[in-house]
C-alpha positions as CSV (number, residue, x, y, z in Angstrom):
1,Q,10.1,-8.4,26.2
2,M,10.3,-11.8,28.4
3,S,13.9,-12.2,29.7
4,A,13.6,-15.9,29.1
5,N,13.1,-15.8,25.5
6,D,15.4,-16.1,22.5
7,C,13.3,-14.3,19.9
8,Q,16.0,-12.7,17.8
9,D,14.2,-10.8,15.0
10,P,10.8,-10.4,15.8
11,P,8.8,-10.5,12.6
12,E,8.2,-6.8,11.0
13,Y,4.6,-7.8,9.8
14,W,1.2,-8.5,11.1
15,T,1.2,-12.2,12.5
16,I,-2.0,-14.1,13.7
17,H,-2.8,-14.0,17.5
18,G,-5.9,-16.4,17.2
19,L,-9.4,-17.6,15.4
20,W,-12.1,-16.9,18.5
21,P,-15.3,-18.2,18.5
22,D,-17.2,-15.4,20.2
23,K,-20.1,-17.2,21.8
24,T,-18.6,-20.6,23.4
25,E,-21.4,-23.0,23.6
26,E,-19.5,-26.8,23.7
27,C,-16.3,-26.6,24.0
28,N,-14.5,-30.4,24.0
29,R,-11.9,-29.8,26.5
30,T,-10.5,-33.0,26.6
31,W,-9.3,-32.8,23.0
32,H,-5.8,-32.0,23.3
33,F,-3.5,-30.3,20.6
34,N,-1.6,-33.1,18.5
35,V,1.3,-31.0,16.5
36,T,1.5,-34.4,14.1
37,E,-1.9,-33.4,12.7
38,I,-0.5,-29.9,11.3
39,K,2.5,-31.2,10.2
40,D,1.8,-30.0,6.7
41,L,1.1,-26.4,7.9
42,L,4.0,-26.0,10.2
43,S,6.3,-23.6,7.8
44,D,3.2,-21.5,7.4
45,M,2.5,-21.6,10.9
46,R,6.2,-20.9,12.0
47,H,5.9,-18.0,9.6
48,Y,2.4,-16.2,10.1
49,W,1.4,-17.5,13.4
50,P,5.0,-17.5,15.6
51,D,5.0,-17.9,19.3
52,V,7.2,-14.9,20.0
53,L,6.7,-15.3,24.0
54,H,8.1,-19.0,24.4
55,S,11.8,-20.1,23.8
56,S,12.4,-22.4,20.6
57,L,12.2,-25.6,22.3
58,N,8.6,-25.1,23.2
59,R,7.5,-23.2,20.1
60,T,4.0,-25.0,20.1
61,Q,2.9,-23.7,23.4
62,F,0.9,-20.8,21.8
63,W,-0.9,-22.9,19.1
64,K,-1.7,-25.7,21.9
65,H,-3.2,-22.7,24.0
66,E,-5.0,-21.3,21.0
67,W,-6.6,-24.9,20.4
68,E,-7.5,-26.0,24.0
69,K,-8.9,-22.5,24.6
70,H,-10.6,-21.5,21.2
71,G,-10.2,-24.1,18.6
72,T,-12.1,-26.9,20.6
73,C,-14.9,-24.3,20.5
74,A,-14.8,-23.5,17.1
75,A,-14.8,-27.1,16.2
76,T,-18.7,-27.1,16.5
77,L,-18.4,-25.6,12.9
78,Q,-18.1,-28.2,10.5
79,V,-15.3,-26.0,8.4
80,L,-13.3,-26.0,11.7
81,N,-14.0,-29.4,13.0
82,S,-10.5,-30.5,13.1
83,Q,-7.0,-29.3,14.3
84,K,-6.0,-29.1,10.6
85,K,-9.0,-27.5,9.6
86,Y,-9.0,-24.9,12.2
87,F,-5.3,-24.0,11.8
88,G,-5.5,-24.1,8.0
89,K,-8.6,-21.9,8.0
90,A,-7.0,-19.4,10.3
91,L,-4.0,-19.3,7.8
92,E,-6.3,-19.0,4.8
93,L,-8.6,-16.1,6.2
94,Y,-5.2,-14.3,7.0
95,Q,-3.9,-14.3,3.6
96,N,-7.3,-13.4,2.4
97,V,-7.5,-10.5,4.4
98,D,-4.0,-9.5,3.9
99,L,-3.7,-6.6,6.3
100,N,-0.1,-6.1,5.5
101,S,-0.3,-5.0,2.0
102,C,-3.4,-2.8,2.7
103,L,-2.2,-0.8,5.3
104,L,0.9,-0.2,3.2
105,K,-1.7,0.8,0.1
106,A,-3.3,3.1,2.3
107,G,0.0,4.8,3.4
108,I,0.1,3.6,6.7
109,K,3.1,2.3,7.6
110,P,5.7,2.1,10.9
111,S,6.9,5.7,11.6
112,S,8.3,7.7,14.2
113,S,5.6,10.3,13.7
114,Y,2.0,9.7,14.9
115,Y,-1.2,8.8,13.2
116,Q,-5.0,9.7,13.9
117,M,-6.7,6.8,15.0
118,T,-9.9,8.1,13.0
119,A,-7.6,7.9,9.7
120,I,-6.5,4.5,10.4
121,K,-10.1,3.3,10.9
122,E,-11.3,5.2,7.9
123,A,-8.8,3.6,5.8
124,L,-9.4,-0.2,7.0
125,T,-13.4,0.6,6.8
126,R,-12.9,2.0,3.3
127,F,-10.4,-1.1,2.2
128,Y,-12.7,-3.9,3.6
129,G,-16.1,-2.7,3.8
130,V,-16.4,-3.4,7.4
131,T,-15.3,-2.0,10.7
132,P,-12.5,-4.2,12.3
133,K,-11.4,-3.5,15.9
134,I,-8.2,-1.8,16.7
135,Q,-6.7,-2.4,19.9
136,C,-3.8,-0.4,21.7
137,L,-1.6,-0.2,24.5
138,P,-2.1,3.1,26.6
139,P,0.1,5.9,26.7
140,E,3.0,5.1,29.2
141,E,3.7,7.6,32.3
142,G,4.4,10.7,31.0
143,E,3.6,9.9,27.3
144,K,0.8,11.1,25.3
145,A,0.3,8.7,22.5
146,Q,-1.0,4.8,22.5
147,T,0.5,2.3,20.4
148,I,-1.2,0.0,17.9
149,G,-1.1,-3.7,19.2
150,Q,-3.8,-5.6,17.4
151,I,-6.3,-5.2,14.9
152,E,-9.1,-7.9,15.1
153,F,-11.3,-8.8,12.2
154,C,-14.8,-10.6,12.7
155,F,-16.4,-12.9,10.6
156,T,-19.7,-14.4,10.4
157,K,-20.2,-18.5,11.0
158,E,-20.2,-18.5,6.9
159,L,-16.6,-17.1,7.7
160,Q,-17.9,-13.7,5.7
161,L,-16.4,-10.8,7.1
162,R,-18.5,-8.5,8.9
163,N,-18.3,-5.5,11.3
164,C,-16.8,-5.6,15.0
165,T,-19.4,-3.2,16.7
166,A,-20.3,-5.2,20.1
167,L,-24.2,-5.0,20.6
168,K,-25.6,-3.1,23.8
169,G,-25.1,-5.1,26.9
170,E,-22.8,-7.6,25.3
171,S,-19.5,-8.0,27.4
172,N,-16.4,-8.9,25.3
173,P,-15.2,-12.4,26.1
174,M,-12.0,-12.1,24.4
175,Q,-10.7,-9.2,26.4
176,A,-9.7,-11.1,29.2
177,D,-7.4,-13.2,27.2
178,L,-5.3,-10.4,25.6
179,K,-2.0,-9.7,27.5
180,L,1.0,-8.7,25.6
181,G,3.6,-8.8,28.2
182,T,2.3,-7.6,31.2
183,E,0.5,-4.7,29.7
184,E,-3.5,-4.7,28.7
185,L,-4.4,-4.0,25.2
186,S,-7.9,-2.1,25.2
187,V,-9.9,-0.5,22.6
188,C,-8.2,2.4,21.1
189,S,-9.1,6.0,21.6
190,D,-10.2,8.0,18.8
191,T,-8.9,11.2,20.2
192,L,-5.3,9.9,21.4
193,P,-2.3,10.4,18.6
194,T,-1.3,6.6,17.7
195,Y,2.2,5.4,17.3
196,Y,2.6,2.3,14.9
197,P,6.3,1.5,15.9
198,S,8.6,-0.1,13.3
199,Q,10.6,-2.0,16.2
200,V,8.4,-3.0,19.7
201,Q,11.4,-1.4,22.1
């Protein structure tokens, strides 16, 4: 999407956006990102948490942003209280959730025909026993279908899966951070046909 970007082969599997604490009490903003602390994780990071928006010269930009904005807040939990633990645990949760194979097992795969959002939700809930939050790009001018953009899983502080339903009156601090290109992601509509593209055009 970005003209200055050299992303040749976008991954054809779900990757990580981030691991975000919901309520950010104390965040140590002076705790700067240091890539050498995660050098053992780099091959997994490049594979499962790639930065597809910055050129290859600056591929750590995304991780730096995620650490400084979210990791420094997550670090109030002992299990996430270093850069190595934060990124390592996010990779581990990603592997445990294994969204790629769950969707395939449910017969939900990239296609040029549309899905019903309720069918996707039901499949995920059946598989995980909790309801994730599915976010979409709304239909473009003259189109009728929304496009799946992101699937968010919620965890307790003990890092057990839980439902992602927002409590009444609770705003979602994450929403502001989610921008894919210039279009906003928002919670998918249950009634619109849903496109799960094999290649993002």
